[in-house]
mmCIF file with all atom_site columns, C-alpha atoms in Angstrom:
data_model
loop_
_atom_site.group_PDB
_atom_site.id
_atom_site.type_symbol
_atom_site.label_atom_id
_atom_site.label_alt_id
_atom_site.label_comp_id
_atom_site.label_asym_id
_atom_site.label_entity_id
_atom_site.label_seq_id
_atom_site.pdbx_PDB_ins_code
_atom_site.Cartn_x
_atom_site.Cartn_y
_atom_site.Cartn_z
_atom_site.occupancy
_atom_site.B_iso_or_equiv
_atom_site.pdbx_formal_charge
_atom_site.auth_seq_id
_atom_site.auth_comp_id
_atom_site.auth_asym_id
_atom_site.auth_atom_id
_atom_site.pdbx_PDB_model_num
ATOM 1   C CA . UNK C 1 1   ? -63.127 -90.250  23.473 1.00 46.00 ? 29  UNK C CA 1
ATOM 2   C CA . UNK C 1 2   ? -65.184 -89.327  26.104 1.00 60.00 ? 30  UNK C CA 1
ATOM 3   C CA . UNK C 1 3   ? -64.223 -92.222  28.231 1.00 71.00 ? 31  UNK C CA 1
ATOM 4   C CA . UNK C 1 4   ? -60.620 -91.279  27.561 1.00 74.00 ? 32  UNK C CA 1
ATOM 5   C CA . UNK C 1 5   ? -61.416 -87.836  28.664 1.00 75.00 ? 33  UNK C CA 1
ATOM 6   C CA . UNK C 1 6   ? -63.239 -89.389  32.097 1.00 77.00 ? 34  UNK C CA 1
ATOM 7   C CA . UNK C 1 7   ? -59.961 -91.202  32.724 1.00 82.00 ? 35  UNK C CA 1
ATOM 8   C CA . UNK C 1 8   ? -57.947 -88.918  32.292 1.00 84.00 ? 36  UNK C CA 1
ATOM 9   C CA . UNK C 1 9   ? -59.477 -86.631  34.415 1.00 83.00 ? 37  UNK C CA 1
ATOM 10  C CA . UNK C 1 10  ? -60.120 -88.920  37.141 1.00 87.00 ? 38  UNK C CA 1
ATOM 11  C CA . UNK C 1 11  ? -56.242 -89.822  37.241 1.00 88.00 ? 39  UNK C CA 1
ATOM 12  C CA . UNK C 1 12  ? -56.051 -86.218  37.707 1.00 90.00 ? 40  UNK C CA 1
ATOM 13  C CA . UNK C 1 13  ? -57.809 -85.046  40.505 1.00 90.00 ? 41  UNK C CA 1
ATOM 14  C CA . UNK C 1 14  ? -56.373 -88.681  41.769 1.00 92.00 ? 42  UNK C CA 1
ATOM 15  C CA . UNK C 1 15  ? -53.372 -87.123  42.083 1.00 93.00 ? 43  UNK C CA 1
ATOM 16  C CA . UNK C 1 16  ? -54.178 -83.636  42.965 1.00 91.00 ? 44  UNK C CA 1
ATOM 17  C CA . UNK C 1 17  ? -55.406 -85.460  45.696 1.00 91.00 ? 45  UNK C CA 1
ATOM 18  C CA . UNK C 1 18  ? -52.723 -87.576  46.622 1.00 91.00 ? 46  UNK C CA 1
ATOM 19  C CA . UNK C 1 19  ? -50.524 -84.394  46.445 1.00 90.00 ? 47  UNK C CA 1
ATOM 20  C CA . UNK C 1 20  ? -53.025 -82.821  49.029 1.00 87.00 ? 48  UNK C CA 1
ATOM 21  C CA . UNK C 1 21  ? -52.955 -85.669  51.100 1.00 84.00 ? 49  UNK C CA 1
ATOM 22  C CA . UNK C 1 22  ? -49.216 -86.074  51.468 1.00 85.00 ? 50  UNK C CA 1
ATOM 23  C CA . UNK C 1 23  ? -47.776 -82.760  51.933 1.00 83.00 ? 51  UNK C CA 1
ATOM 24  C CA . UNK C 1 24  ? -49.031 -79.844  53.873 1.00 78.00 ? 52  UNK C CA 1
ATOM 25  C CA . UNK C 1 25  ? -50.311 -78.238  50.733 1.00 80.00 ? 53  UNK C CA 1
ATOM 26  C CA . UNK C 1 26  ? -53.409 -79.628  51.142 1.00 75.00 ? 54  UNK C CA 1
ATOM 27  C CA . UNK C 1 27  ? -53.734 -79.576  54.539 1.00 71.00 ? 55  UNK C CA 1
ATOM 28  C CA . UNK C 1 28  ? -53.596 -76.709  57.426 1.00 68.00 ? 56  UNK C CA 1
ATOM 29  C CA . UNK C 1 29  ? -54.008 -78.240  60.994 1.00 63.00 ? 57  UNK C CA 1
ATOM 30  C CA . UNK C 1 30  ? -55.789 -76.325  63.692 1.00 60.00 ? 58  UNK C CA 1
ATOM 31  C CA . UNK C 1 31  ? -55.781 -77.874  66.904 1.00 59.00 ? 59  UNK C CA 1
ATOM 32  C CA . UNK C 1 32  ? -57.816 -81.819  66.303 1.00 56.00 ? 60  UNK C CA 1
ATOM 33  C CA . UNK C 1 33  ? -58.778 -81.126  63.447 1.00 58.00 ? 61  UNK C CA 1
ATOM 34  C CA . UNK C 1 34  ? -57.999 -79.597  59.866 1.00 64.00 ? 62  UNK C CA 1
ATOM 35  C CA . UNK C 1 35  ? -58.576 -76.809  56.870 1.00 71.00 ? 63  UNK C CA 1
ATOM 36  C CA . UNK C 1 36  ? -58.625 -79.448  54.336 1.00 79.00 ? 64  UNK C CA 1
ATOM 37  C CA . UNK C 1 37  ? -58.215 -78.586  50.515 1.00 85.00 ? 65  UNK C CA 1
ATOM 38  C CA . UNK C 1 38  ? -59.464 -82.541  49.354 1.00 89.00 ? 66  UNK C CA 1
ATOM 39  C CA . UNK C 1 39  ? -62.823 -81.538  49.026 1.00 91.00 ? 67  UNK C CA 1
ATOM 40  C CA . UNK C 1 40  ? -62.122 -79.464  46.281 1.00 91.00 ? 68  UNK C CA 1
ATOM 41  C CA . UNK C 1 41  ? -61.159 -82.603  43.060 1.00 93.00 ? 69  UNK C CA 1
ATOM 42  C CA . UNK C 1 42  ? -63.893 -84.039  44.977 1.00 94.00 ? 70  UNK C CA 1
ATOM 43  C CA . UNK C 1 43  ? -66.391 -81.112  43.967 1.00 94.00 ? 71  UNK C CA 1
ATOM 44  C CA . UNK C 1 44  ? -64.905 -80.563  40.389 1.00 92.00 ? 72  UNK C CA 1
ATOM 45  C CA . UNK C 1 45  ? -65.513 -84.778  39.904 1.00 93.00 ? 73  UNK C CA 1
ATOM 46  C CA . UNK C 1 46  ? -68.954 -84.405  40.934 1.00 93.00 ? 74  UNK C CA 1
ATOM 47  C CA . UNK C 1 47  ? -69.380 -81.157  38.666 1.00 92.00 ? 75  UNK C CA 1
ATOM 48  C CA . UNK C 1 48  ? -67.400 -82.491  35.721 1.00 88.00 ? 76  UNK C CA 1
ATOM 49  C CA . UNK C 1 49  ? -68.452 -86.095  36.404 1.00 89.00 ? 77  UNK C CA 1
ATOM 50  C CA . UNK C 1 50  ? -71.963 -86.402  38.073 1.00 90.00 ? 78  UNK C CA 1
ATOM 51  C CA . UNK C 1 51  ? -72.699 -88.754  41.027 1.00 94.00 ? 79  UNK C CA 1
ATOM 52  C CA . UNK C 1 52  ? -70.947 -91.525  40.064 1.00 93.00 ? 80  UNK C CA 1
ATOM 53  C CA . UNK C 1 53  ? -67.401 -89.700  39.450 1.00 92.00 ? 81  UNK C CA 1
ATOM 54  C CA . UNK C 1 54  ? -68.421 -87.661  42.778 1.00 94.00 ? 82  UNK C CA 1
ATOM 55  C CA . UNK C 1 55  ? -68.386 -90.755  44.709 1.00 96.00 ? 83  UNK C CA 1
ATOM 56  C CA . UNK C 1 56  ? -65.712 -92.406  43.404 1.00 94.00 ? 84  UNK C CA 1
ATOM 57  C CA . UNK C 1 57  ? -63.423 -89.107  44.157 1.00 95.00 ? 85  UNK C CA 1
ATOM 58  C CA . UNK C 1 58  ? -65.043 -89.492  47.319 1.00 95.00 ? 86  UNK C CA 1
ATOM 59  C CA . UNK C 1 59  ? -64.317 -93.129  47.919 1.00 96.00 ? 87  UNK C CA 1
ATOM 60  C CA . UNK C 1 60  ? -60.373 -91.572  47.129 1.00 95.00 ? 88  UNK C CA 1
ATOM 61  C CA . UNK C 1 61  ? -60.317 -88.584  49.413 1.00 94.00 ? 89  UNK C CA 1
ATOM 62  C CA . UNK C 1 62  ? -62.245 -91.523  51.971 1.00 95.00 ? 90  UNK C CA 1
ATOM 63  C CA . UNK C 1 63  ? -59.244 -93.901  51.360 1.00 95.00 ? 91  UNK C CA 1
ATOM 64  C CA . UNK C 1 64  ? -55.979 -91.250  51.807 1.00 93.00 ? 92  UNK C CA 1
ATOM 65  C CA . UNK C 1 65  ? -58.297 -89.853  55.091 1.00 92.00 ? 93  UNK C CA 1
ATOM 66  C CA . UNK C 1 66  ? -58.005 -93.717  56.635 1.00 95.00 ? 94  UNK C CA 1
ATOM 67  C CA . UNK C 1 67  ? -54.448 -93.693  55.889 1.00 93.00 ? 95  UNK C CA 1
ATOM 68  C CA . UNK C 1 68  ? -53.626 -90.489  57.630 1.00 90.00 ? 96  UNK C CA 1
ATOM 69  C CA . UNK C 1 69  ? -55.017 -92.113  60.504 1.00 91.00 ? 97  UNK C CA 1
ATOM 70  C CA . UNK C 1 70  ? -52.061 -94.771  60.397 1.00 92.00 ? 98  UNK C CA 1
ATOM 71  C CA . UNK C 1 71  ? -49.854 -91.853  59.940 1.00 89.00 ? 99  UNK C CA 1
ATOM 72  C CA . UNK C 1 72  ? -49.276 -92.220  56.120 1.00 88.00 ? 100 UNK C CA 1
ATOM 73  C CA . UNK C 1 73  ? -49.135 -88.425  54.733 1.00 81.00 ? 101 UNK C CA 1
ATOM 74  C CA . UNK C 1 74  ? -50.358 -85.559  56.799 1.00 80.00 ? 102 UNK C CA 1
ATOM 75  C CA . UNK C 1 75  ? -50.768 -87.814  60.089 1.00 81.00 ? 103 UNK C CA 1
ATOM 76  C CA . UNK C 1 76  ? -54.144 -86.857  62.034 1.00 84.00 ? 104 UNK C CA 1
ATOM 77  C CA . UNK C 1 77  ? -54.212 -87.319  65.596 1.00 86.00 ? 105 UNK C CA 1
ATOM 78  C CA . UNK C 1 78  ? -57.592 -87.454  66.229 1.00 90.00 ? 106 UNK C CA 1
ATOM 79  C CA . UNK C 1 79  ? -57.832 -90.601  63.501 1.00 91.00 ? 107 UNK C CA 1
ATOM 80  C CA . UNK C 1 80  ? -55.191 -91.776  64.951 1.00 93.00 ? 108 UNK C CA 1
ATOM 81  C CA . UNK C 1 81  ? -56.864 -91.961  68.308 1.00 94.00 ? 109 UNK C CA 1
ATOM 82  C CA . UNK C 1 82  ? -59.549 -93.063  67.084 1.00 95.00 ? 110 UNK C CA 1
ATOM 83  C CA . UNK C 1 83  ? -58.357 -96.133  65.054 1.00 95.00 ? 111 UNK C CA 1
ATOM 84  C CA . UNK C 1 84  ? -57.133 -97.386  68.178 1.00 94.00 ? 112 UNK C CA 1
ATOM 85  C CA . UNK C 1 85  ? -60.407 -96.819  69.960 1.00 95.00 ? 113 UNK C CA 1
ATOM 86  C CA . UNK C 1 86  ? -61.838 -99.233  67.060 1.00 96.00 ? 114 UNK C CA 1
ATOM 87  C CA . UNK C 1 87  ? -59.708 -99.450  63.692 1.00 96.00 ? 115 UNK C CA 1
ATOM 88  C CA . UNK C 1 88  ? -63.203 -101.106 61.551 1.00 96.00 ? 116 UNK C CA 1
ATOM 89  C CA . UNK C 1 89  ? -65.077 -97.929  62.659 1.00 96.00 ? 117 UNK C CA 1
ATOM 90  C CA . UNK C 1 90  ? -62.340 -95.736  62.124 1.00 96.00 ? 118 UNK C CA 1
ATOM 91  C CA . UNK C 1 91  ? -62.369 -97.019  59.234 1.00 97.00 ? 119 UNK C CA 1
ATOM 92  C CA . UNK C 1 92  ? -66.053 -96.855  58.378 1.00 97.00 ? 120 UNK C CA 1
ATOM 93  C CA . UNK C 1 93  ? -65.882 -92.746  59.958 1.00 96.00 ? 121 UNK C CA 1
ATOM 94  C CA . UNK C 1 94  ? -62.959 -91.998  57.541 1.00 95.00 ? 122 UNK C CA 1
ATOM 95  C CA . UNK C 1 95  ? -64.519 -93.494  54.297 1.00 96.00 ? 123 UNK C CA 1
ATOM 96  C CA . UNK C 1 96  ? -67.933 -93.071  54.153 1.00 96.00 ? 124 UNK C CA 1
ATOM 97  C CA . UNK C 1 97  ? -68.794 -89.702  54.734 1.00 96.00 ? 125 UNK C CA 1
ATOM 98  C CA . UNK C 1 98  ? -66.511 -88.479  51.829 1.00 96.00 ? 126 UNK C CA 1
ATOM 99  C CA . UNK C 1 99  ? -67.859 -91.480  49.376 1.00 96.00 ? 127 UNK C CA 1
ATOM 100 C CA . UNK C 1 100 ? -71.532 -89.742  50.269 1.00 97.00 ? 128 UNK C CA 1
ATOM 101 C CA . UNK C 1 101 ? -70.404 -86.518  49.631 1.00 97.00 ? 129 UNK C CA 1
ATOM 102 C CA . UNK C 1 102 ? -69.159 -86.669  45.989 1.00 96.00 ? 130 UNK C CA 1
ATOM 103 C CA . UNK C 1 103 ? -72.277 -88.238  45.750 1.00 97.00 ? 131 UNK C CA 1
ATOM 104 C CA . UNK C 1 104 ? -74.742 -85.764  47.008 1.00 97.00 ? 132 UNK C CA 1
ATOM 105 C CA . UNK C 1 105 ? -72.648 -83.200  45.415 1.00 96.00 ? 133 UNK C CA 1
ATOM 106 C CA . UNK C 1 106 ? -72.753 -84.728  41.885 1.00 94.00 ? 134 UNK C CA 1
ATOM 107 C CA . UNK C 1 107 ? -76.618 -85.233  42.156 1.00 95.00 ? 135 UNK C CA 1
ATOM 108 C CA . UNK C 1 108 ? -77.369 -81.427  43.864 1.00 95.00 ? 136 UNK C CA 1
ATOM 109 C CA . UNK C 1 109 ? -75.407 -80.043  40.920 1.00 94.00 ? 137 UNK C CA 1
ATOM 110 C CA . UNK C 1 110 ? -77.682 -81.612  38.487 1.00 91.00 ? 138 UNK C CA 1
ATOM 111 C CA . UNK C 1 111 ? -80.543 -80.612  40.190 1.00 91.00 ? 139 UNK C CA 1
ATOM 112 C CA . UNK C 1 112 ? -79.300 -76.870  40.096 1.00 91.00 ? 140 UNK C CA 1
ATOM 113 C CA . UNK C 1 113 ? -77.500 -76.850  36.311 1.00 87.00 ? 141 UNK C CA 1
ATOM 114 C CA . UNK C 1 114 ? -81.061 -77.666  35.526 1.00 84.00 ? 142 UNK C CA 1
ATOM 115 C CA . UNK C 1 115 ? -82.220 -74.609  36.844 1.00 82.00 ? 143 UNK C CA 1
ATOM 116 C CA . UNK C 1 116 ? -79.816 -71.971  37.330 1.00 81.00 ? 144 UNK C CA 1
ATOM 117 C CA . UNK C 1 117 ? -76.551 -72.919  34.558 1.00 73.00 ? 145 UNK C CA 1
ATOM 118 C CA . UNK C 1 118 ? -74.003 -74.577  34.621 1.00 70.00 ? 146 UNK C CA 1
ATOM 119 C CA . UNK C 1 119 ? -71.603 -72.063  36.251 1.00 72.00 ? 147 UNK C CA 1
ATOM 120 C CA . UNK C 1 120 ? -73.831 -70.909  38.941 1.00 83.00 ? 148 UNK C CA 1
ATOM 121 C CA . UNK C 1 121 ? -74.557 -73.962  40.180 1.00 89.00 ? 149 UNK C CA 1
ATOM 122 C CA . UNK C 1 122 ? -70.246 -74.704  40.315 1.00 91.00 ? 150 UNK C CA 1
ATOM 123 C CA . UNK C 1 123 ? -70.519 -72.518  43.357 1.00 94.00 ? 151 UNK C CA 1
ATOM 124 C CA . UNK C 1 124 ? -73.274 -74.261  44.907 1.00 94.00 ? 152 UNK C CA 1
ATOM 125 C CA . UNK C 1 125 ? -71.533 -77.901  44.282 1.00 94.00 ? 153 UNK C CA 1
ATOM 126 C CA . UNK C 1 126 ? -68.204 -75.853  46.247 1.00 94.00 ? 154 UNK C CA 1
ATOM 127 C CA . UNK C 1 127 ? -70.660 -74.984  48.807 1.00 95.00 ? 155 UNK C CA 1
ATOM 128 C CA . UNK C 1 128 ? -72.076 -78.225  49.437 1.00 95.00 ? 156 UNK C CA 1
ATOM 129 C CA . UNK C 1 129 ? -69.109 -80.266  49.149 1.00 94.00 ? 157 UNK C CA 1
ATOM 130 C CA . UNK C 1 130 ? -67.354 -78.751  51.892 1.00 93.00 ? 158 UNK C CA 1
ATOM 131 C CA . UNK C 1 131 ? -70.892 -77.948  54.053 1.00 94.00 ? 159 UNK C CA 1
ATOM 132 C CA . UNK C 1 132 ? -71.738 -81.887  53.856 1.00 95.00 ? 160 UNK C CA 1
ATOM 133 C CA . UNK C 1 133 ? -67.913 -83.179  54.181 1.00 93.00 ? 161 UNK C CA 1
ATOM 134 C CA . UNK C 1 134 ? -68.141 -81.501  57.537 1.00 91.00 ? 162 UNK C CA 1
ATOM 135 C CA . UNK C 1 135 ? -71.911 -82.397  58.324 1.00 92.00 ? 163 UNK C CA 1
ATOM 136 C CA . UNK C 1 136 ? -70.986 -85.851  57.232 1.00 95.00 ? 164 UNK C CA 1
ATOM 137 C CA . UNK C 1 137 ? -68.163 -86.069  59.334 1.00 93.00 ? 165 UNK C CA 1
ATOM 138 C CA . UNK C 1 138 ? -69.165 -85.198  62.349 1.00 92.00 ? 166 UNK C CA 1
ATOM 139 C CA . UNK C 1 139 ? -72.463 -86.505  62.488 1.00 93.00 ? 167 UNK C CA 1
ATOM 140 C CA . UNK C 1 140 ? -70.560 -90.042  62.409 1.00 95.00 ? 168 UNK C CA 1
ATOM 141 C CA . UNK C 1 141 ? -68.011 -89.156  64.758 1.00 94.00 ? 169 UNK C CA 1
ATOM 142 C CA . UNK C 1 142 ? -71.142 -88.585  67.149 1.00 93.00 ? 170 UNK C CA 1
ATOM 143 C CA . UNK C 1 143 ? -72.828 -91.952  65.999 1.00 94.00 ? 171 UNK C CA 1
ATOM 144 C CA . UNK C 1 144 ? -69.679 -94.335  65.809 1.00 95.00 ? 172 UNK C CA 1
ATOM 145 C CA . UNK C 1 145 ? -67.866 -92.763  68.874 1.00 95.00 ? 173 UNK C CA 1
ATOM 146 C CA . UNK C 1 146 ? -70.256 -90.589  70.647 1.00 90.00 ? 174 UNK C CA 1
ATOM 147 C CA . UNK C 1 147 ? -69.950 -92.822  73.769 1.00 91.00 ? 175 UNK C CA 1
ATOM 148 C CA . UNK C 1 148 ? -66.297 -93.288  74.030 1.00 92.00 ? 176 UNK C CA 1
ATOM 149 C CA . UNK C 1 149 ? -64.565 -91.449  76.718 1.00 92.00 ? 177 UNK C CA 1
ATOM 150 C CA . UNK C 1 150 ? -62.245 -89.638  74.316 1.00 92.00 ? 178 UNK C CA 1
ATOM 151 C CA . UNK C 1 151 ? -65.492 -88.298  72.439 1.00 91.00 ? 179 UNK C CA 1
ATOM 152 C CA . UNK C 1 152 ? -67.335 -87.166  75.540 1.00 91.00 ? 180 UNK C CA 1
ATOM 153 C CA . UNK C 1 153 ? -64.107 -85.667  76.604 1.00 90.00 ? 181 UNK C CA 1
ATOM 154 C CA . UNK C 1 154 ? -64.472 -83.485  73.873 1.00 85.00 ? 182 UNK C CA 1
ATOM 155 C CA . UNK C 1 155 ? -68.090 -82.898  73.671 1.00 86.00 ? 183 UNK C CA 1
ATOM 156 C CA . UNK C 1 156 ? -67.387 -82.110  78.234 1.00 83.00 ? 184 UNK C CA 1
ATOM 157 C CA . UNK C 1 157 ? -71.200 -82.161  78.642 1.00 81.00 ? 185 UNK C CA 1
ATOM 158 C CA . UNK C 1 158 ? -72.630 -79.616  75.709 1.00 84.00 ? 186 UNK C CA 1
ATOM 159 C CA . UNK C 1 159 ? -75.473 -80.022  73.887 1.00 83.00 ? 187 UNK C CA 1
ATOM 160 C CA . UNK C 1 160 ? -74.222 -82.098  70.877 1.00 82.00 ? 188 UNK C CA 1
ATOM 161 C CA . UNK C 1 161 ? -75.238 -79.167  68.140 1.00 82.00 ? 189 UNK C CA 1
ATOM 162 C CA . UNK C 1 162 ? -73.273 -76.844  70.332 1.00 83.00 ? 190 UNK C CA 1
ATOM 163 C CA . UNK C 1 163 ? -69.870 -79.063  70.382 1.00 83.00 ? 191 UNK C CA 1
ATOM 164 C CA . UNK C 1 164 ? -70.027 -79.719  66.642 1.00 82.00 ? 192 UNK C CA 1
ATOM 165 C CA . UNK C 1 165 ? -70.714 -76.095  65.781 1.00 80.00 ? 193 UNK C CA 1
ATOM 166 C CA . UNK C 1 166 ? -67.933 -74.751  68.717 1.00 79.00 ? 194 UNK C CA 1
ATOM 167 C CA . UNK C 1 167 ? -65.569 -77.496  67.409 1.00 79.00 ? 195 UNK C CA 1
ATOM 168 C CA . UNK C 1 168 ? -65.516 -77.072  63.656 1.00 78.00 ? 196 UNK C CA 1
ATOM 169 C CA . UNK C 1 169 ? -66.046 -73.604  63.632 1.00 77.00 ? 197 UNK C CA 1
ATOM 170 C CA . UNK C 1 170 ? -63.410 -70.920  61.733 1.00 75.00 ? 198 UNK C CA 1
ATOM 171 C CA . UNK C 1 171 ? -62.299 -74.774  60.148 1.00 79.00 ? 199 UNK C CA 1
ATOM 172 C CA . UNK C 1 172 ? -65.719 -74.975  58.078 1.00 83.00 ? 200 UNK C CA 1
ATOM 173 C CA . UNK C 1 173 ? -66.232 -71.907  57.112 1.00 85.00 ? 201 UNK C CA 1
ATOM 174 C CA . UNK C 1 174 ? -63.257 -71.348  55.997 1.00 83.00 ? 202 UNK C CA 1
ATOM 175 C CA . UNK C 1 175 ? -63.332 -74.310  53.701 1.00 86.00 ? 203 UNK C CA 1
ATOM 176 C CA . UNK C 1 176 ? -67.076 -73.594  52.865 1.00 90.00 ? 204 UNK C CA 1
ATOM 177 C CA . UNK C 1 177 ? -65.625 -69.887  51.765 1.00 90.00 ? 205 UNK C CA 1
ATOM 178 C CA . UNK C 1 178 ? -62.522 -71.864  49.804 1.00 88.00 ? 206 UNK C CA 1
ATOM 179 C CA . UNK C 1 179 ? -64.066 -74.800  47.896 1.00 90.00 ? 207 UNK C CA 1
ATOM 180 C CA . UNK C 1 180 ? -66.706 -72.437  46.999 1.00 93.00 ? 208 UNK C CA 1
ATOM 181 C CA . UNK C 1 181 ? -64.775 -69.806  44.904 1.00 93.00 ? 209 UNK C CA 1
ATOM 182 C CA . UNK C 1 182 ? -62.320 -72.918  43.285 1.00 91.00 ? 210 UNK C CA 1
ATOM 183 C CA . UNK C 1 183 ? -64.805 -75.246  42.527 1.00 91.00 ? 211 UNK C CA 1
ATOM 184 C CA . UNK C 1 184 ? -67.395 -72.092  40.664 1.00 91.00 ? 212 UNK C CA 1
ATOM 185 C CA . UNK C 1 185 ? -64.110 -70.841  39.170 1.00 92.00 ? 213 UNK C CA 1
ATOM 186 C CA . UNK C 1 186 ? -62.831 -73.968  37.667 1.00 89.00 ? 214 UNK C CA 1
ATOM 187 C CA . UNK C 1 187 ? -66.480 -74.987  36.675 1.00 87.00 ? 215 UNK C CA 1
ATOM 188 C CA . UNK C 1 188 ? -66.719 -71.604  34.755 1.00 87.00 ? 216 UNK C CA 1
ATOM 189 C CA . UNK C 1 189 ? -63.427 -71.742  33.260 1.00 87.00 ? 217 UNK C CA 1
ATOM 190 C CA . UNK C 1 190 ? -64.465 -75.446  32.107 1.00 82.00 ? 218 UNK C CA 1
ATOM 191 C CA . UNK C 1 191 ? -67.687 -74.340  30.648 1.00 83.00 ? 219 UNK C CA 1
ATOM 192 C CA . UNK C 1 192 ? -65.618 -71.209  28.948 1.00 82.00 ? 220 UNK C CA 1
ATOM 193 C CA . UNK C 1 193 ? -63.271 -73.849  27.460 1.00 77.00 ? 221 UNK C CA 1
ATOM 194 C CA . UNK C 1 194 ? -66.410 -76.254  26.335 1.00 74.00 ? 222 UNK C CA 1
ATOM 195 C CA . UNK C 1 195 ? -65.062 -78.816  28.622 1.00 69.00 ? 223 UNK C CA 1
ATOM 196 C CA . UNK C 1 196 ? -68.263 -79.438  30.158 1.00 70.00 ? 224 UNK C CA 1
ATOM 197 C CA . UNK C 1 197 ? -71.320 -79.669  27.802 1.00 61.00 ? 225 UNK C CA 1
ATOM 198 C CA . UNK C 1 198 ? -74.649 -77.235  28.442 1.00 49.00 ? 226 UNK C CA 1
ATOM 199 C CA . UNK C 1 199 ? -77.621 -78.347  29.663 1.00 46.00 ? 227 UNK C CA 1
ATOM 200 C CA . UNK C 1 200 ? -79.055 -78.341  26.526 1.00 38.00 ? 228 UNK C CA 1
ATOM 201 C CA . UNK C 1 201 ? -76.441 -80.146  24.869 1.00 44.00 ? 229 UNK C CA 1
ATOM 202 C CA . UNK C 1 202 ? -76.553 -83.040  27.813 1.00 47.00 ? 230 UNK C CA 1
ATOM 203 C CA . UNK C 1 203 ? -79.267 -86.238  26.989 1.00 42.00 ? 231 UNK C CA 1
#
């Protein structure tokens, strides 16, 4: 049963994904970049889910990011740009980060159900999901394409903490502010329904 309950959970926030991914619902550009909604099933996996179903929500939201790149759903220019600066990296940019951050998520919320609740800590998993998806992000954008002329264009000679924090800006906290009200709310209204089991109830 409680495999069939995994499953069907995970097919989901597969598709709340997908839905995200394809249509603008999920997605509100801003110049290069994006207010993305994604990192909100990725959150609720990690919550509902631990590490394991954090990362492989992750490894989802990673996937549909690569494929935006080609122009499959919402298309994103910079991706775009930069799988033709190098598509493996692109790649590698795309997927990684957001496989890392269901991850970290699942295992922070653990760390926190342990000490503050269960529905506390859904607001701190929100939190983090969206602060790492963006510290993630860019940090390998600097490491994979810091050196490429479109990524010094963009960084025109600032100090590197300055161009990430001037270039993500209202984007992050916005999200930060978003996937941190869903994800506590649905992680509430989950313990409310005794979807997710208590601390004391876990092994």
């Amino acid at each position: 049963m409680k495999n069939a309950k995994t499953l069907v959970l995970m097919g989901l926030l597969t598709a709340i994904l997908i839905v995200f991914s394809f249509t603008p619902i999920g997605t509100i550009p801003i110049g290069p970049l994006s207010i993305t909604l994604n990192i909100i099933p990725v959150a609720i996996a990690a919550v509902a889910m631990g590490p394991a179903g954090g990362a492989a929500m992750g490894a989802v939201f990673g996937i549909l990011s690569f494929l935006q790149c080609l122009g499959i759903g919402i298309p994103s220019g910079m991706g775009a740009t930069l799988f033709g600066i190098n598509p493996f990296l692109a790649f590698i940019q795309r997927f990684i980060p957001r496989l890392l951050d269901g991850l970290f998520v699942g295992l922070i919320f653990r760390g926190c159900e342990k000490k503050l609740g269960g529905s506390g800590s859904g607001f701190i998993a929100g939190f983090f999901s969206a602060f790492l998806n963006t510290l993630l992000f860019m940090s390998s954008l600097i490491l994979l394409f810091g050196n490429t002329e479109y990524v010094q264009g963009l960084i025109a000679g600032r100090n590197v903490i300055v161009f990430i924090c001037a270039f993500v800006g209202v984007n992050a906290v916005v999200e930060m502010i978003v996937s941190t009200l869903v994800t506590g709310g649905v992680t509430a209204a989950l313990y409310k329904a005794k979807l997710l089991p208590l601390s004391s109830e876990k092994k």
